[in-house]
PDB file of C-alpha atoms and ligand atoms in Angstrom:
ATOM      1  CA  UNK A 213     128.940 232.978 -77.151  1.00 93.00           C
ATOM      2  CA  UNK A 214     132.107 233.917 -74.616  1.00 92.00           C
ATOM      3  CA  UNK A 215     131.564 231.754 -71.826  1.00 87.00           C
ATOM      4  CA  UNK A 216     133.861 233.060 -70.344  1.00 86.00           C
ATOM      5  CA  UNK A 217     130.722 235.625 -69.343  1.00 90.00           C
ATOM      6  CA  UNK A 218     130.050 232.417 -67.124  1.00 87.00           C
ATOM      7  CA  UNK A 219     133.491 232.136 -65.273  1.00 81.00           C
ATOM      8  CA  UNK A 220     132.529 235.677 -63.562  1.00 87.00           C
ATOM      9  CA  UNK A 221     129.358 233.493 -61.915  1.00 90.00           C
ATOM     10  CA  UNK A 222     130.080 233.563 -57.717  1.00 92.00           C
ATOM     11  CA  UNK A 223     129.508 230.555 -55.800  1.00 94.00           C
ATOM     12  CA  UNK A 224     130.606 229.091 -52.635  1.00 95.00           C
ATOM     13  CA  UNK A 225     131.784 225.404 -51.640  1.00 95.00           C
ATOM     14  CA  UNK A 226     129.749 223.160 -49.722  1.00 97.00           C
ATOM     15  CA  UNK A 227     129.451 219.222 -48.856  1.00 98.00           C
ATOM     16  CA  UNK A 228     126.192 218.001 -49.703  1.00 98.00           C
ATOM     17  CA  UNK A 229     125.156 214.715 -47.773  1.00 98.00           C
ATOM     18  CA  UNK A 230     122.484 212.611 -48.124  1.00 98.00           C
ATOM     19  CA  UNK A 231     120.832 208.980 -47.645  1.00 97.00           C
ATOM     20  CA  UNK A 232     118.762 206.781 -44.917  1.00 96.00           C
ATOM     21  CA  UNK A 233     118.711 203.506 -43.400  1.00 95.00           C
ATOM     22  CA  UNK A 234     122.555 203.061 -43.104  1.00 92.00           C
ATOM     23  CA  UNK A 235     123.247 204.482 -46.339  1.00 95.00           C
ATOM     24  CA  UNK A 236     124.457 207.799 -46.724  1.00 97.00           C
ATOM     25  CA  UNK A 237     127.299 209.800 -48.437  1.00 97.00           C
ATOM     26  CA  UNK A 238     128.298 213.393 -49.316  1.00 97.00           C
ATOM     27  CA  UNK A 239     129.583 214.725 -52.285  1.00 97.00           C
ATOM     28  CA  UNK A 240     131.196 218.506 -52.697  1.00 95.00           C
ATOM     29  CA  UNK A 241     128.922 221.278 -54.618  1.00 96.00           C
ATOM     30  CA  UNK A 242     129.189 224.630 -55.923  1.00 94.00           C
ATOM     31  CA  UNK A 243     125.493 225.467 -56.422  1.00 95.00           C
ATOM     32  CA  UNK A 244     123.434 226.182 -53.932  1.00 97.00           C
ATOM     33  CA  UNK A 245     121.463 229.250 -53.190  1.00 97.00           C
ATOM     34  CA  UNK A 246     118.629 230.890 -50.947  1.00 97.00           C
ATOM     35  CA  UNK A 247     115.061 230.418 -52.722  1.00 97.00           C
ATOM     36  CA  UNK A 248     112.412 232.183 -50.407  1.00 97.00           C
ATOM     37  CA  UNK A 249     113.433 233.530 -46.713  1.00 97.00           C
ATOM     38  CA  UNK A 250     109.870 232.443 -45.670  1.00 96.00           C
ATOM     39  CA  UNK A 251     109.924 229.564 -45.290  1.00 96.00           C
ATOM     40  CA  UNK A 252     113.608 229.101 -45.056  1.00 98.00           C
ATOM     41  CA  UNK A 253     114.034 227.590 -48.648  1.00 98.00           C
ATOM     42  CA  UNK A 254     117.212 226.234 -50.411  1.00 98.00           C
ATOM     43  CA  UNK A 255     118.228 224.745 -54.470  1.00 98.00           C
ATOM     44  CA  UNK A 256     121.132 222.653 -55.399  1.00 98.00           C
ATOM     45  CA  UNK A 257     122.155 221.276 -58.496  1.00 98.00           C
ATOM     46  CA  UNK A 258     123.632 217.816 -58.539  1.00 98.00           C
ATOM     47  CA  UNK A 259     124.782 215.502 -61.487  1.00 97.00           C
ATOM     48  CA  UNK A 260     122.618 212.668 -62.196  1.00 97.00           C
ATOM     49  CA  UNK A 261     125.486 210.289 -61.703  1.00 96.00           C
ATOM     50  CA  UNK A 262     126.576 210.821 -58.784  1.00 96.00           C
ATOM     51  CA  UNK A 263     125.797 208.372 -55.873  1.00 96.00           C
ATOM     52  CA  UNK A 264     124.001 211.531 -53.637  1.00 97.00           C
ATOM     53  CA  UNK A 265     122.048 211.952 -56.349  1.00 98.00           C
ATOM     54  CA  UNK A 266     120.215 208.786 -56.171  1.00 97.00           C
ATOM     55  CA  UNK A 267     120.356 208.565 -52.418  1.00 98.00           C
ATOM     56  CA  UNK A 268     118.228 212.742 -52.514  1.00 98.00           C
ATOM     57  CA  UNK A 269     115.517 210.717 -54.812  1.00 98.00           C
ATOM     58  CA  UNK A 270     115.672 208.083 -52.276  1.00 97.00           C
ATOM     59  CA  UNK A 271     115.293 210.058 -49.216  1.00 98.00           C
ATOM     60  CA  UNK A 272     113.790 213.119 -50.030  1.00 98.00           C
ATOM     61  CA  UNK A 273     116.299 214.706 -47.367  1.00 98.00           C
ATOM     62  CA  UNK A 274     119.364 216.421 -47.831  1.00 98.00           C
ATOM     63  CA  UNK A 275     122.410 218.460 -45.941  1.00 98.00           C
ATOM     64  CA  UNK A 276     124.503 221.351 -47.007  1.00 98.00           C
ATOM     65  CA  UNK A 277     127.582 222.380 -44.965  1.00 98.00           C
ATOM     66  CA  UNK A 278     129.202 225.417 -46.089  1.00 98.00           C
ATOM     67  CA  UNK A 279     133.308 224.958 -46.107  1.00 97.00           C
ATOM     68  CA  UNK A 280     136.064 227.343 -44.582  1.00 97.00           C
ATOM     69  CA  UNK A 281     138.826 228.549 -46.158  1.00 95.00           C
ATOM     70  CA  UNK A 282     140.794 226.362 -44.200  1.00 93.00           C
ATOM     71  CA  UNK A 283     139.191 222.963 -45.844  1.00 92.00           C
ATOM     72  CA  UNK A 284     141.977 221.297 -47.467  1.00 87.00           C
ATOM     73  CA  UNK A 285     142.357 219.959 -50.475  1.00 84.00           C
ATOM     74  CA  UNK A 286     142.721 216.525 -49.247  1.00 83.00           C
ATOM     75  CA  UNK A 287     139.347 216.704 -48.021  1.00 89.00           C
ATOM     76  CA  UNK A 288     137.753 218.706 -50.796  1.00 90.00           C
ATOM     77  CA  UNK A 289     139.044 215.996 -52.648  1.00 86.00           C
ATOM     78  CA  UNK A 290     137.720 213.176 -50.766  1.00 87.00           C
ATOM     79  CA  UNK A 291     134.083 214.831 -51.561  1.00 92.00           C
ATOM     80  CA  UNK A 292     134.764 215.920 -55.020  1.00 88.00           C
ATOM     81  CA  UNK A 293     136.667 213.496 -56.688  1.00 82.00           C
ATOM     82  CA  UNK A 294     135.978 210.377 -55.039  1.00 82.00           C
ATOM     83  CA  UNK A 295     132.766 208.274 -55.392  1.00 85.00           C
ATOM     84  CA  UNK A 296     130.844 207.116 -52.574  1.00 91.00           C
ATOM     85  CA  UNK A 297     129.898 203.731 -54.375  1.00 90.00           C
ATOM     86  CA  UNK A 298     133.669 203.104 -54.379  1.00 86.00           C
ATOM     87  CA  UNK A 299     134.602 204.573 -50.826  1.00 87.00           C
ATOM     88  CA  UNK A 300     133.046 205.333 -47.429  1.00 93.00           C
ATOM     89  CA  UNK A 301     133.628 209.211 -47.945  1.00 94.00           C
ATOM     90  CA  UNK A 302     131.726 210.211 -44.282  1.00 95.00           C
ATOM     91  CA  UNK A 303     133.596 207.159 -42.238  1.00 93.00           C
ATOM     92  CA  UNK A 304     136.707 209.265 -41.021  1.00 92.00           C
ATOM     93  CA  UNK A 305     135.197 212.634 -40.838  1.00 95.00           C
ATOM     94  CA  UNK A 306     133.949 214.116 -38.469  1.00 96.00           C
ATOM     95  CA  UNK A 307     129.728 214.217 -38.185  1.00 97.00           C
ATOM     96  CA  UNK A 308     126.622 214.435 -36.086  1.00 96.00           C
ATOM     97  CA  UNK A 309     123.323 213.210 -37.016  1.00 95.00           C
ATOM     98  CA  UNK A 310     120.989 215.212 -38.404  1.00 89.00           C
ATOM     99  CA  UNK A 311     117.190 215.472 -37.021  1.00 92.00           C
ATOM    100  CA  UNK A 312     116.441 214.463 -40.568  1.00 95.00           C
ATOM    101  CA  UNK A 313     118.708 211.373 -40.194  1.00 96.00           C
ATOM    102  CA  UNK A 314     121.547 212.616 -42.172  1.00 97.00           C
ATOM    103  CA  UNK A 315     124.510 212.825 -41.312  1.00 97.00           C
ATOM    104  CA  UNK A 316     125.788 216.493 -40.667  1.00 98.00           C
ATOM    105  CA  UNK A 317     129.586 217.638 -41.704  1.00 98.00           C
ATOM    106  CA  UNK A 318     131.111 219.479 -39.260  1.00 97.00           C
ATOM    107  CA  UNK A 319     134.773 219.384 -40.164  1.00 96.00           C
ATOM    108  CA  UNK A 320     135.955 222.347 -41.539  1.00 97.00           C
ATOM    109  CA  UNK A 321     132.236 223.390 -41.584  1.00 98.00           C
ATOM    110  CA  UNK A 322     130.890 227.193 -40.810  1.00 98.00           C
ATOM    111  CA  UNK A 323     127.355 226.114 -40.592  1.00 98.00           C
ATOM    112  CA  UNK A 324     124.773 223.905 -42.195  1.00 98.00           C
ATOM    113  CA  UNK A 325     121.257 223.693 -43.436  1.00 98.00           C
ATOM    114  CA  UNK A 326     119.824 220.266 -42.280  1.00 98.00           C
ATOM    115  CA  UNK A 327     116.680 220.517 -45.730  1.00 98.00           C
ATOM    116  CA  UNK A 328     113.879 218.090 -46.216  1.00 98.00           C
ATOM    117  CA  UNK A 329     113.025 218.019 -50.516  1.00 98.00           C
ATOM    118  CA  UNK A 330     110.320 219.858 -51.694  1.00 98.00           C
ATOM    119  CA  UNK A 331     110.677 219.716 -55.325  1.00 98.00           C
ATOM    120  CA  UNK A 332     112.709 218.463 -58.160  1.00 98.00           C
ATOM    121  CA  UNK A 333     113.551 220.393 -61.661  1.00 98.00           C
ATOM    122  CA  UNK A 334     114.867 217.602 -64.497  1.00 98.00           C
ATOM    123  CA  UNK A 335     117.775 219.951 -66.127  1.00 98.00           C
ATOM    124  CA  UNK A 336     119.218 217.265 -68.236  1.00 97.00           C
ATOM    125  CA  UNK A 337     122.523 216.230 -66.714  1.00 97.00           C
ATOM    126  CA  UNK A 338     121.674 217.804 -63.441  1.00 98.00           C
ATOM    127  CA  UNK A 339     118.772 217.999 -61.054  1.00 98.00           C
ATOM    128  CA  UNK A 340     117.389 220.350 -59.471  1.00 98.00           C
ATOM    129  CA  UNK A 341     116.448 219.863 -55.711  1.00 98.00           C
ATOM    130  CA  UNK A 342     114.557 222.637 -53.865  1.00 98.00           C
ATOM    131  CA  UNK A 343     113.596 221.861 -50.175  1.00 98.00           C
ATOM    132  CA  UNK A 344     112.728 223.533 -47.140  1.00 98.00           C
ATOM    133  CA  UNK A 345     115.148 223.992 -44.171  1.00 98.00           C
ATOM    134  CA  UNK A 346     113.956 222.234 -41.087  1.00 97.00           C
ATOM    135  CA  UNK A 347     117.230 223.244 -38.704  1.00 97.00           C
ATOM    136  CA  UNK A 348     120.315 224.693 -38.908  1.00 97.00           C
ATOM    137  CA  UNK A 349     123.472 226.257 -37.305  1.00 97.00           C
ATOM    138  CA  UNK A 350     126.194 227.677 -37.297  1.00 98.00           C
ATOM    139  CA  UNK A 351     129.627 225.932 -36.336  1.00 97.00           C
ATOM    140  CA  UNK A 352     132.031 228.816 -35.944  1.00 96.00           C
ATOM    141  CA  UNK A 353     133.250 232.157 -37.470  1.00 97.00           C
ATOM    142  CA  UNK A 354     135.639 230.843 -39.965  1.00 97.00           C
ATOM    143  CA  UNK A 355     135.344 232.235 -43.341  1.00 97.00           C
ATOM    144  CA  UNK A 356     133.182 230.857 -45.456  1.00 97.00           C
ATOM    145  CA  UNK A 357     135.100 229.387 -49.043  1.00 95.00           C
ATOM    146  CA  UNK A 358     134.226 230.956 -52.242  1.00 94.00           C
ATOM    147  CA  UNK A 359     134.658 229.057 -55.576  1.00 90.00           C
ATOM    148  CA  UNK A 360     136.863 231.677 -56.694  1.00 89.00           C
ATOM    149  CA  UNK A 361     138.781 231.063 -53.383  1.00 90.00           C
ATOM    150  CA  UNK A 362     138.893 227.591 -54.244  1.00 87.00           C
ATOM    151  CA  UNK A 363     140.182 228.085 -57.967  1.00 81.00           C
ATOM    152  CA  UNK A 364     142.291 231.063 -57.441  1.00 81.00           C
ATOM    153  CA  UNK A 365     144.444 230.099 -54.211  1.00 79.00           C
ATOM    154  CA  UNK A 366     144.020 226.689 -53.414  1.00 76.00           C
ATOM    155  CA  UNK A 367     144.340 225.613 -56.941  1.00 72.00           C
ATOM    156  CA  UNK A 368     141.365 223.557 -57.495  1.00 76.00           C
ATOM    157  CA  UNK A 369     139.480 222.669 -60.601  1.00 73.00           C
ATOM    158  CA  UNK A 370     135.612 221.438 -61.306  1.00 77.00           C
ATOM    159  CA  UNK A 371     134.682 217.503 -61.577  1.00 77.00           C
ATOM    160  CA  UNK A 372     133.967 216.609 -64.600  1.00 78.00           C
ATOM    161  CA  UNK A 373     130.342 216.226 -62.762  1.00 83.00           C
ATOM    162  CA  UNK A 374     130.254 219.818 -61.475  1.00 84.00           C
ATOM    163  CA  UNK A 375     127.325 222.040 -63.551  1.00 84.00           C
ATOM    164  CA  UNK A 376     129.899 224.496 -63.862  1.00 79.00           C
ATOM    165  CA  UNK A 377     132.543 222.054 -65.375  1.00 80.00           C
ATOM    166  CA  UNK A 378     133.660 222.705 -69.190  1.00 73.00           C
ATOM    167  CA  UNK A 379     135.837 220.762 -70.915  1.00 70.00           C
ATOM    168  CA  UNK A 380     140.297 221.907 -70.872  1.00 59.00           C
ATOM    169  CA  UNK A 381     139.252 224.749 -68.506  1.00 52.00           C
ATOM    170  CA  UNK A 382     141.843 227.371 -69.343  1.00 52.00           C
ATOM    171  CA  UNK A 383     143.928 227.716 -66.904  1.00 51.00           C
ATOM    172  CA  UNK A 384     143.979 231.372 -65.187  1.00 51.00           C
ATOM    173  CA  UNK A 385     147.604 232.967 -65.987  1.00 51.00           C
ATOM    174  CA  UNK A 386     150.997 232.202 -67.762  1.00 52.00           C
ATOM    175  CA  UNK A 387     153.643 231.028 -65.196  1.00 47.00           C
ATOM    176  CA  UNK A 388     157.145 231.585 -64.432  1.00 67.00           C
ATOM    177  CA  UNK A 389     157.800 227.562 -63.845  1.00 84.00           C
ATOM    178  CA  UNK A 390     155.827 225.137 -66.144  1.00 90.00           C
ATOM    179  CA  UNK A 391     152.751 223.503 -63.686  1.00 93.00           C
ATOM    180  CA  UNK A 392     151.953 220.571 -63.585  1.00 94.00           C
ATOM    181  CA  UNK A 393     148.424 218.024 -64.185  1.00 91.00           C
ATOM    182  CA  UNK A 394     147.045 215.320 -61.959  1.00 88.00           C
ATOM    183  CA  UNK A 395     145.805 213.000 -64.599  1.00 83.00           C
ATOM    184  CA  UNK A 396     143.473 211.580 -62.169  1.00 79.00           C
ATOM    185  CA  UNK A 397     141.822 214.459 -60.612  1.00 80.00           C
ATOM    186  CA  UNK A 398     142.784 217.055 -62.606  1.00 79.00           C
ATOM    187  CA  UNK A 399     144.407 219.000 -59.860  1.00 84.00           C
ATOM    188  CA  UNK A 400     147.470 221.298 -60.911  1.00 87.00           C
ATOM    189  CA  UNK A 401     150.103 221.633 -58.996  1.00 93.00           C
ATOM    190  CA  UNK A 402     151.271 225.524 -59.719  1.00 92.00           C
ATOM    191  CA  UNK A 403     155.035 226.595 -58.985  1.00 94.00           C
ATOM    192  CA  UNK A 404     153.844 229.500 -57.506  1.00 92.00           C
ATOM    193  CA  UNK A 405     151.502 228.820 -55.710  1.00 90.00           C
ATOM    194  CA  UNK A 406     153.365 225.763 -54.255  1.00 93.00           C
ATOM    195  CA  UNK A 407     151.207 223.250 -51.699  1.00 91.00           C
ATOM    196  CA  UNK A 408     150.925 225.148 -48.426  1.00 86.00           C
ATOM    197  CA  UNK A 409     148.474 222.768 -47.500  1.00 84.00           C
ATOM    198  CA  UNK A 410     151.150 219.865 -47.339  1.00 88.00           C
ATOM    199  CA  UNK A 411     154.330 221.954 -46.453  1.00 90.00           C
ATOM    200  CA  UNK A 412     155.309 223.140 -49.919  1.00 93.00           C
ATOM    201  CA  UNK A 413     156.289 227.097 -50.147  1.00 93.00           C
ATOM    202  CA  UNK A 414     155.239 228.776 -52.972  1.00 92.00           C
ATOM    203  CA  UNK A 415     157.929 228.803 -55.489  1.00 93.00           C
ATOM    204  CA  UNK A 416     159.242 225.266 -55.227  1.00 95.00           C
ATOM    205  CA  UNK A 417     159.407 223.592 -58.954  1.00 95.00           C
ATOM    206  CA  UNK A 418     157.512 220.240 -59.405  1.00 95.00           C
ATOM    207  CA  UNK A 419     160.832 218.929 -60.365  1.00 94.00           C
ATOM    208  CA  UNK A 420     161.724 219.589 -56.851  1.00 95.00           C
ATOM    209  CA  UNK A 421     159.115 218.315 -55.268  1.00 95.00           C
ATOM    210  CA  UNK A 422     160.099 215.264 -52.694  1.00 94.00           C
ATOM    211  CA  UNK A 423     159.377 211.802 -54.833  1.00 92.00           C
ATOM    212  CA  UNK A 424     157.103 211.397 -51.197  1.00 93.00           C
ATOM    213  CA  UNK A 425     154.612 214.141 -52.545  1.00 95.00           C
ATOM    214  CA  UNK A 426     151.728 212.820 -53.493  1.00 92.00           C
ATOM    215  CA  UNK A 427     148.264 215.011 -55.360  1.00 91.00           C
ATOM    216  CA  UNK A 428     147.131 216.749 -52.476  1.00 87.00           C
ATOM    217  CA  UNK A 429     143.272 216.099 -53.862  1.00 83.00           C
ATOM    218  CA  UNK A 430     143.103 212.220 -54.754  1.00 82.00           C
ATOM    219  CA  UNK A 431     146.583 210.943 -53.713  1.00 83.00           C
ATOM    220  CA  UNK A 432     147.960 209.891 -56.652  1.00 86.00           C
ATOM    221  CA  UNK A 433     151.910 209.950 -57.101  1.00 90.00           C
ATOM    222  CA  UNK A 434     154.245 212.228 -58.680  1.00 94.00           C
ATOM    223  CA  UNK A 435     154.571 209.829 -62.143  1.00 93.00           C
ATOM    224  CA  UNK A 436     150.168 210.505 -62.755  1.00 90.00           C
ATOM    225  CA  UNK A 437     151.166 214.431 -63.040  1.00 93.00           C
ATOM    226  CA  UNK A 438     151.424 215.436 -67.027  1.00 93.00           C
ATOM    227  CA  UNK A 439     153.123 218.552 -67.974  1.00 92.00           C
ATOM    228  CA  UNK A 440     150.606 221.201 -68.669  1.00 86.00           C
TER     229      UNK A 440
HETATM  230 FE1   FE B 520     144.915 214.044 -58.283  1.00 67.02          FE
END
């Protein structure tokens, strides 16, 4: 089997939130697709451990907001490597409430799908919710963020709880400079790609890298990176 047959898969990059009666969070997520047109239905895929997870079974109601281009990997990070039973992901950004209740995403959102749970398909480590959309919107006409977006230019990686996630993911192409591994997140910090996000041109060695810089996904410091 060459699963690398799977890598050539396209998906997009959305914050998933979730919860009721005061408790709610939002975790990022890759899949999510159109089921039927009529009614408006949607599927996502979420890991059985994470804390949206439970609070979908809980609520039977669920948000996806599709991310720009323009999300940064700060906040990508804050959804995707961070767990809401540890951290108030949704206190800092910026939301609305939902009709459902939920509350909606709207920074560096193009639209969302505000989706009360239909049905739920036991995959083993994931779930699969399918629900129907009772509102949505769109935000504005930024461009929507592809996974291969995500991997390819920004530099991100899956969570270890993403259903796409495998094990020492190769890494895409041999560089000039050696990169560098967030031993925390994952996150690798590529020469040439540099951290445009933060202020760092493309080209600039991690050696060179101010001892200020910091993993642009879950903040840790320069000493957590591990030569790749
Ligand atoms: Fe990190």
């Amino acid at each position: 089997m060459n699963r690398a047959a799977l890598h050539k898969i396209s998906y997009g990059l959305y914050i998933v939130t979730s919860g009721q009666d005061g408790k709610f969070n939002g975790q990022i997520a890759n899949s999510m697709f159109q089921v039927t047109s009529n009614p408006a239905t949607v599927a996502i895929s979420i890991n059985k451990e994470n804390y949206t997870h439970e609070l979908i079974k809980l609520s039977r109601k669920f948000v996806v907001s599709i991310l720009s281009e323009a999300a940064p990997m700060t906040f990508i990070g804050l959804f995707g490597f961070k767990s809401g039973r540890d951290v108030d992901k949704l206190k800092n950004v910026k939301t609305k409430t939902a009709v459902t209740g939920v509350p909606i995403v709207l920074e560096n959102t193009v639209s969302y799908m505000e989706v009360e749970m239909e049905k739920e398909l036991d995959c083993g480590t994931h779930t699969i919710f399918v629900g129907n959309i009772v509102d949505c919107d769109v935000v504005n006409d930024a461009e929507p963020m592809t996974y291969a977006y995500y991997q390819n230019v920004k530099g991100g990686k899956s969570s270890k709880n993403a259903p796409t996630y495998v094990k020492d993911e190769p890494s895409a192409a041999p560089h000039s400079a050696a990169s560098y591994v967030c031993s925390v997140c994952g996150y690798v910090y590529d020469p040439d790609k540099g951290d445009p996000d933060n202020g760092v041109a493309p080209g600039t060695k991690f050696e060179d890298l101010p001892e200020t810089w910091t993993c642009p996904v879950c903040g840790a410091d320069k000493s957590k990176f591990e030569k790749e």
